[in-house]
PDB file of N, CA and C in Angstrom:
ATOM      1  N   UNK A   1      -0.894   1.862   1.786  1.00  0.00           N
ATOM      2  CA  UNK A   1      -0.158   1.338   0.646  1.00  0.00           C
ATOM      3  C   UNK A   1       0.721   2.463   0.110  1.00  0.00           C
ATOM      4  N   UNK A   2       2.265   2.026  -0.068  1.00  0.00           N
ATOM      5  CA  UNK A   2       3.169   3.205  -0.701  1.00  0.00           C
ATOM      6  C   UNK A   2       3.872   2.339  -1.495  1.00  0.00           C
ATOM      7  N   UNK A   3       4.404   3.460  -2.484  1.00  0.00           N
ATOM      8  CA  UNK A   3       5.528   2.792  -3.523  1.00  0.00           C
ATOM      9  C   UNK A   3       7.211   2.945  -2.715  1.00  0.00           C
ATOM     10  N   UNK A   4       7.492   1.366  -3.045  1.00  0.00           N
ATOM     11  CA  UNK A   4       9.153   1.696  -2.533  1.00  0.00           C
ATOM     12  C   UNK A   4       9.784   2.789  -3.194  1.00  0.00           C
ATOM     13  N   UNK A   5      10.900   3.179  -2.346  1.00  0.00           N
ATOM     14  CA  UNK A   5      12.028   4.299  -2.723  1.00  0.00           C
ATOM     15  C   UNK A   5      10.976   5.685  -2.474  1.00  0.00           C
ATOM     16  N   UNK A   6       9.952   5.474  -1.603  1.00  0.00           N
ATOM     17  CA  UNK A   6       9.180   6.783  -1.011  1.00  0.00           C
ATOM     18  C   UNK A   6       9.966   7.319   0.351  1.00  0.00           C
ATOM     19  N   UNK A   7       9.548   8.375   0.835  1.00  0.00           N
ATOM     20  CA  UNK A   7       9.658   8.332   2.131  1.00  0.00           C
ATOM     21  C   UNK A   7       9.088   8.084   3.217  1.00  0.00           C
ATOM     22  N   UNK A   8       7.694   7.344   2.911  1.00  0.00           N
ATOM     23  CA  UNK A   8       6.348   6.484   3.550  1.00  0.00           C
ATOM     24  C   UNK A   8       7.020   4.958   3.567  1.00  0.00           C
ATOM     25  N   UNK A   9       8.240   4.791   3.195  1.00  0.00           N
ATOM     26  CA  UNK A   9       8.660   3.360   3.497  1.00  0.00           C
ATOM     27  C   UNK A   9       9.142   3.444   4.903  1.00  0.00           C
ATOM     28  N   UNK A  10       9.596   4.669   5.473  1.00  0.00           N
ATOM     29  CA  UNK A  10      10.368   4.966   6.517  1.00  0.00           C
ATOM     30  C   UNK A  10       9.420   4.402   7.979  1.00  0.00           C
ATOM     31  N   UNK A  11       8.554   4.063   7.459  1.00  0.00           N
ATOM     32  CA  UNK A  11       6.992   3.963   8.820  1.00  0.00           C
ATOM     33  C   UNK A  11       6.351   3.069   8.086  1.00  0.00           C
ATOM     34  N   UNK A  12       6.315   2.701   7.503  1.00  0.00           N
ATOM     35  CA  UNK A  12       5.381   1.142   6.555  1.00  0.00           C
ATOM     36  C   UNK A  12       6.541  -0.106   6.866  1.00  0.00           C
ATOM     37  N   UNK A  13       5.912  -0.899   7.330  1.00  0.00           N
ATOM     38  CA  UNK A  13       6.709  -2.446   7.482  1.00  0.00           C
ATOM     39  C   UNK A  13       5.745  -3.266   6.840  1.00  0.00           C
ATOM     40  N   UNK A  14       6.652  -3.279   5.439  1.00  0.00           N
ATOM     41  CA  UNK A  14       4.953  -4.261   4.378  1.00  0.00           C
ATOM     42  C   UNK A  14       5.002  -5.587   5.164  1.00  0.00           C
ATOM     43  N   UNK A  15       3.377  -5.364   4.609  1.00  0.00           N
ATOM     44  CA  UNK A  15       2.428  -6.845   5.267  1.00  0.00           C
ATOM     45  C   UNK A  15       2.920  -6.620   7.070  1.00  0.00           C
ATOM     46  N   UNK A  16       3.234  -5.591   7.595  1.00  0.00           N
ATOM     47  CA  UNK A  16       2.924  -5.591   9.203  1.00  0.00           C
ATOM     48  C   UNK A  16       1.917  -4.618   9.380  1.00  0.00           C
ATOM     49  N   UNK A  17       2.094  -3.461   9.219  1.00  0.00           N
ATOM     50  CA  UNK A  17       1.540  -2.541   9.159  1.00  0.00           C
ATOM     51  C   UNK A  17       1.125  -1.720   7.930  1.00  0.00           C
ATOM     52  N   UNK A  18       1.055  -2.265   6.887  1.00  0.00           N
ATOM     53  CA  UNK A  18       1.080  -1.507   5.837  1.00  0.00           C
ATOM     54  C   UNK A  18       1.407  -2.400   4.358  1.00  0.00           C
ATOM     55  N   UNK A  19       1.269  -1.620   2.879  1.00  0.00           N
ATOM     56  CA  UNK A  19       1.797  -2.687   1.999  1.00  0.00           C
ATOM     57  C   UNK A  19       2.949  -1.683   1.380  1.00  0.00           C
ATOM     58  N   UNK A  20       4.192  -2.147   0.687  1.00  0.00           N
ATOM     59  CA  UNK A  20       5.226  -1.685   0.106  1.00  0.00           C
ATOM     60  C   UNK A  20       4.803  -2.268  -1.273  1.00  0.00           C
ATOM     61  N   UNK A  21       4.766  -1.115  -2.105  1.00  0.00           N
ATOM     62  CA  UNK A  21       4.074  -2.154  -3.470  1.00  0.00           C
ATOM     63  C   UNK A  21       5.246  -1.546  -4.188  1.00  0.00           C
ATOM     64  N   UNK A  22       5.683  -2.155  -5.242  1.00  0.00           N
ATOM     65  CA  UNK A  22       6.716  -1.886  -6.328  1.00  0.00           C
ATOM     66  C   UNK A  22       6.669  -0.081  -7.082  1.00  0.00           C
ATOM     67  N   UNK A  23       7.989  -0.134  -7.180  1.00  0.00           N
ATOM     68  CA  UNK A  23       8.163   1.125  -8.019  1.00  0.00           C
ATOM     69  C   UNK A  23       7.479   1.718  -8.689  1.00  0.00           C
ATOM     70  N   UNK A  24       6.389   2.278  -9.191  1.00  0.00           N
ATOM     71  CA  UNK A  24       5.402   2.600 -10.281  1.00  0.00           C
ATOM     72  C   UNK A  24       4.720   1.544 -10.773  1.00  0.00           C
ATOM     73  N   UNK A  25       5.024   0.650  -9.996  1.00  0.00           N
ATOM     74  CA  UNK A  25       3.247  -0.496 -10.387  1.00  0.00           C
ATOM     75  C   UNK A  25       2.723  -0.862 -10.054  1.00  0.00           C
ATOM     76  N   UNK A  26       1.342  -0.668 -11.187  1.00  0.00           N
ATOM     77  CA  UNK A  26       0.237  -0.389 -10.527  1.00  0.00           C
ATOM     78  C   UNK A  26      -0.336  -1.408 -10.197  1.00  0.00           C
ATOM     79  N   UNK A  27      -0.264  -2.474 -10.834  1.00  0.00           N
ATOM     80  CA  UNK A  27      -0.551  -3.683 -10.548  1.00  0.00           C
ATOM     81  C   UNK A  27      -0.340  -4.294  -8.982  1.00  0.00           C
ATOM     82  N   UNK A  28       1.015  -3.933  -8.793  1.00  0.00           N
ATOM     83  CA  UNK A  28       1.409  -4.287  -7.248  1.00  0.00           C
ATOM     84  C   UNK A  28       0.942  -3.539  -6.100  1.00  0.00           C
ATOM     85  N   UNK A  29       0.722  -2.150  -6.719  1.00  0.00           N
ATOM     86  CA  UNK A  29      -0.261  -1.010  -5.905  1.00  0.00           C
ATOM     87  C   UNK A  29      -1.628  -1.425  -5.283  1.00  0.00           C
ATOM     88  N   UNK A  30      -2.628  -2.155  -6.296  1.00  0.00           N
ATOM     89  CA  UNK A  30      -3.738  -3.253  -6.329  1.00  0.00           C
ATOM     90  C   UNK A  30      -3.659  -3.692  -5.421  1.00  0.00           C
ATOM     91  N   UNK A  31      -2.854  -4.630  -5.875  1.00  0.00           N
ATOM     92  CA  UNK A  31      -2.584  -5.849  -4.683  1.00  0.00           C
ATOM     93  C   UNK A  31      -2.597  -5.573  -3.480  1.00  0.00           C
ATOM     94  N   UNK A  32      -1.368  -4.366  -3.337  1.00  0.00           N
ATOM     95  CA  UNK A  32      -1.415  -4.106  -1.980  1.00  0.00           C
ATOM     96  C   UNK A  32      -2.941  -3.306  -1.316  1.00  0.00           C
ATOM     97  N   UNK A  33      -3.736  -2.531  -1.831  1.00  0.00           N
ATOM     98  CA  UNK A  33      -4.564  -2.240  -1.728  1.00  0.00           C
ATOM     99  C   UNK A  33      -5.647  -3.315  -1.244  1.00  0.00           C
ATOM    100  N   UNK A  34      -5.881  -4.153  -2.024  1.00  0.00           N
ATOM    101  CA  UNK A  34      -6.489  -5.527  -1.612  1.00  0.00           C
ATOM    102  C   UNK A  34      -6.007  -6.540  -0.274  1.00  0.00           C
ATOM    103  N   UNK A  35      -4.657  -6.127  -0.535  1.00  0.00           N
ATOM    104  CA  UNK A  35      -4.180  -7.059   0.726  1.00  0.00           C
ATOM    105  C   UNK A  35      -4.821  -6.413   2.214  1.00  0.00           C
ATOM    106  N   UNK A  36      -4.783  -4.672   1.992  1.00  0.00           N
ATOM    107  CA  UNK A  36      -5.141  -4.144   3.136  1.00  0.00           C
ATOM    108  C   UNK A  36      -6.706  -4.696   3.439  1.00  0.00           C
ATOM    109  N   UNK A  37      -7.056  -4.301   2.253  1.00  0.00           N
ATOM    110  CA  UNK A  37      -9.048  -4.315   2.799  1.00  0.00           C
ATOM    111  C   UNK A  37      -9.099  -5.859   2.997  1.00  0.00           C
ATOM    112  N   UNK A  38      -8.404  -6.584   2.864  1.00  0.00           N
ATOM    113  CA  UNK A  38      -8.662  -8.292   3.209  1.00  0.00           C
ATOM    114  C   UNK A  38      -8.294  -8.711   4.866  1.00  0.00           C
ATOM    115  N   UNK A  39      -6.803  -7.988   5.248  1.00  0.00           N
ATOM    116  CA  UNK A  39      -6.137  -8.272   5.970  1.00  0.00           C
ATOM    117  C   UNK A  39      -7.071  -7.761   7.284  1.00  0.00           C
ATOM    118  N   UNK A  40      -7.472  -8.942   8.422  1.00  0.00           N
ATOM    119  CA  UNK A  40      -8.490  -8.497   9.759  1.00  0.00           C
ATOM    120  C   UNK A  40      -7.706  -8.174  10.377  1.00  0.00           C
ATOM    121  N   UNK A  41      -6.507  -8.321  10.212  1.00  0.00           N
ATOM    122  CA  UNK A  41      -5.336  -7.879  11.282  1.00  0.00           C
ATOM    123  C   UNK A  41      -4.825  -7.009  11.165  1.00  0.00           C
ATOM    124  N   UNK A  42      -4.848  -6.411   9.808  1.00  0.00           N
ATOM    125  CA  UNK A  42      -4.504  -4.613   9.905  1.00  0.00           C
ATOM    126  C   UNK A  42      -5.524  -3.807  10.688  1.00  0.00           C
ATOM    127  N   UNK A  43      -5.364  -3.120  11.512  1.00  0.00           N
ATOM    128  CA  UNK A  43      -5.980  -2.172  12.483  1.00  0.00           C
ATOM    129  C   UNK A  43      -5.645  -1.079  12.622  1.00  0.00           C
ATOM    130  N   UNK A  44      -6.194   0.104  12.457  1.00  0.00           N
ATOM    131  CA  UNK A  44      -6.212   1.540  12.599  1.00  0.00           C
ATOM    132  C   UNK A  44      -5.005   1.828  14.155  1.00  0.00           C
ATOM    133  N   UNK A  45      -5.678   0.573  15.011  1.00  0.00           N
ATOM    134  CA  UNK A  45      -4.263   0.791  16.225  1.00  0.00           C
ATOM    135  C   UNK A  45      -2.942   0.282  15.934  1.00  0.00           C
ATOM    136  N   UNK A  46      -2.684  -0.824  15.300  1.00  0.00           N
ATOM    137  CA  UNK A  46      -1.688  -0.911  14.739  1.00  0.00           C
ATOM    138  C   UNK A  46      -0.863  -0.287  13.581  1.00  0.00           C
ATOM    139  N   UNK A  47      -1.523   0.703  12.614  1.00  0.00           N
ATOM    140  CA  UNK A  47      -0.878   1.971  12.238  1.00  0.00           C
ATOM    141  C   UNK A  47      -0.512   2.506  13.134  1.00  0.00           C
ATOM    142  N   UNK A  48      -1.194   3.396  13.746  1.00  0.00           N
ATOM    143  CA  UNK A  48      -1.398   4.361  14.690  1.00  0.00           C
ATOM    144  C   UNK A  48      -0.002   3.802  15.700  1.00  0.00           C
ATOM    145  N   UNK A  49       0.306   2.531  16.150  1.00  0.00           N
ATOM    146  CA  UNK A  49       1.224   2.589  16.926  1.00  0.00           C
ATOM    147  C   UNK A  49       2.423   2.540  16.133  1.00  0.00           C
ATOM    148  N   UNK A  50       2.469   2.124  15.017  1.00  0.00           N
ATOM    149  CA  UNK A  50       3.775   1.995  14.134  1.00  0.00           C
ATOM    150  C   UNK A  50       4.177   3.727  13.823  1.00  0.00           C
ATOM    151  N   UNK A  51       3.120   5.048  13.518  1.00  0.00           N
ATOM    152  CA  UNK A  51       3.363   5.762  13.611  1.00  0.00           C
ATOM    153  C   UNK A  51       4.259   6.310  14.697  1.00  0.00           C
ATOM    154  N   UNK A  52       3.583   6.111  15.733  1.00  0.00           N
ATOM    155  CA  UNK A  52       3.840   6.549  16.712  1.00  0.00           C
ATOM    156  C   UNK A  52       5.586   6.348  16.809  1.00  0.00           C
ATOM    157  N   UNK A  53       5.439   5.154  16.905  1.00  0.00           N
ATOM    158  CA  UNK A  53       7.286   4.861  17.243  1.00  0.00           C
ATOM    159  C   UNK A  53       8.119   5.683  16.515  1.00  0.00           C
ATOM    160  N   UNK A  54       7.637   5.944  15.169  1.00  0.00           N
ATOM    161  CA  UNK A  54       8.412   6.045  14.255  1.00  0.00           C
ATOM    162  C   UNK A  54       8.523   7.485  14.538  1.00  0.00           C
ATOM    163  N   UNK A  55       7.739   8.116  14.698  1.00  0.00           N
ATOM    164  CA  UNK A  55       7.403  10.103  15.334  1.00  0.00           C
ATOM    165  C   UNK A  55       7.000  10.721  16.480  1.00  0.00           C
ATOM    166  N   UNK A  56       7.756   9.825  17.273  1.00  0.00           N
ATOM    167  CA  UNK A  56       7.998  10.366  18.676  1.00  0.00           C
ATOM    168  C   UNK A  56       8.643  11.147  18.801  1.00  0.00           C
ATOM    169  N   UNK A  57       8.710  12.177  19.633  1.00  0.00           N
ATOM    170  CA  UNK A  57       9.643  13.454  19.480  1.00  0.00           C
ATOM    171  C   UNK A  57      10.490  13.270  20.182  1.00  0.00           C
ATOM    172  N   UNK A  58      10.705  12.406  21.430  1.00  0.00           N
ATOM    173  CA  UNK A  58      12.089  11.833  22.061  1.00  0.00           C
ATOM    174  C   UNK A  58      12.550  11.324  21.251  1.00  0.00           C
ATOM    175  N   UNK A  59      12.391  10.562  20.126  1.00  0.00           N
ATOM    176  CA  UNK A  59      13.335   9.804  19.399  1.00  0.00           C
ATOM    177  C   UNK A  59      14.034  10.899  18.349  1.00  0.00           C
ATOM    178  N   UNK A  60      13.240  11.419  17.655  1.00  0.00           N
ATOM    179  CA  UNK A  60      13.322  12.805  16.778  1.00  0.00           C
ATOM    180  C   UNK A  60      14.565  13.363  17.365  1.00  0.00           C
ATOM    181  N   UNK A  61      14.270  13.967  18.560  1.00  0.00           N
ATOM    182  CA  UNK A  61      15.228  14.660  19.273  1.00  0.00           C
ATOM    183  C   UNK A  61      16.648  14.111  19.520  1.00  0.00           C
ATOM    184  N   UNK A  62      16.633  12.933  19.712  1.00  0.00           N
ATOM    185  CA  UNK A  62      17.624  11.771  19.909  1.00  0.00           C
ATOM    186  C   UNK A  62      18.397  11.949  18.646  1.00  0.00           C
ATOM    187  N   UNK A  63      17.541  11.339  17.642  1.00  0.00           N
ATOM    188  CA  UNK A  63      18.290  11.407  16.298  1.00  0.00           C
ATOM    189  C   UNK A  63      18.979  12.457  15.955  1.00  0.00           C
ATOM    190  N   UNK A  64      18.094  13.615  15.748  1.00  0.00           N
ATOM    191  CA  UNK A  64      18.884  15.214  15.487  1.00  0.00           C
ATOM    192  C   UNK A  64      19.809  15.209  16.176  1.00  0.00           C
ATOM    193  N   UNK A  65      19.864  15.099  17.716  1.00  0.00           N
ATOM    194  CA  UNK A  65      21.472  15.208  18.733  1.00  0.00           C
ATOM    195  C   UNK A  65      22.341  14.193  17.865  1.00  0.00           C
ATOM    196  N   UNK A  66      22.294  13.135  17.558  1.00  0.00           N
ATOM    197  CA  UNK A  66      22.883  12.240  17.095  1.00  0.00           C
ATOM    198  C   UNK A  66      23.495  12.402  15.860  1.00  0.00           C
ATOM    199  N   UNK A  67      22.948  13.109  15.008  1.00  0.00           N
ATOM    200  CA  UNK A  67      23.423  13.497  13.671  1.00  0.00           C
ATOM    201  C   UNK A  67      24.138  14.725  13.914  1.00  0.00           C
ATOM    202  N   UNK A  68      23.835  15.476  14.484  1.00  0.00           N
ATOM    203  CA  UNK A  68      24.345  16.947  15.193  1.00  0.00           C
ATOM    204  C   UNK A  68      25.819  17.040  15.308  1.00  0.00           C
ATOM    205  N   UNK A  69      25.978  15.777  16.459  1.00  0.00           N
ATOM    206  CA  UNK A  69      27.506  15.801  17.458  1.00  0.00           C
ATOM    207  C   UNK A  69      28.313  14.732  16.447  1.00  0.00           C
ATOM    208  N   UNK A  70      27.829  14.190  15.379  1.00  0.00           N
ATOM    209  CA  UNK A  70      29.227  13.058  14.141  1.00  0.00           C
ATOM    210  C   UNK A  70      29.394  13.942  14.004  1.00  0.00           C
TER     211      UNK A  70
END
């Protein structure tokens, strides 16, 4: 669970892998918290692979060249 406008939104796809709860509330923080411990379909492998994509070092590398050579 992260608050939007983080940089944990960059690898969280709420309600896929993760919850995006509102700006400083806490209320929505809850929720999302609850949504996780409810949800049977959130799985430690399905983080784990959403990480992954997101911090692969071929892609990393890709990107940096990419921002590099504009």
């Amino acid at each position: 669970v992260v608050f939007e406008g983080t940089g944990l939104t960059s690898i969280i796809e709420n309600k896929i892998n993760g919850y995006i709860a509102k700006k400083n509330n806490i209320d929505d923080f809850i929720a999302g918290i609850n949504w996780c411990l409810n949800n049977k379909d959130l799985s430690q492998d399905l983080i784990y692979a959403g990480a992954l994509k997101n911090f692969n070092y071929k892609n990393i590398i890709k990107d940096y060249i990419g921002f590099i050579t504009k």
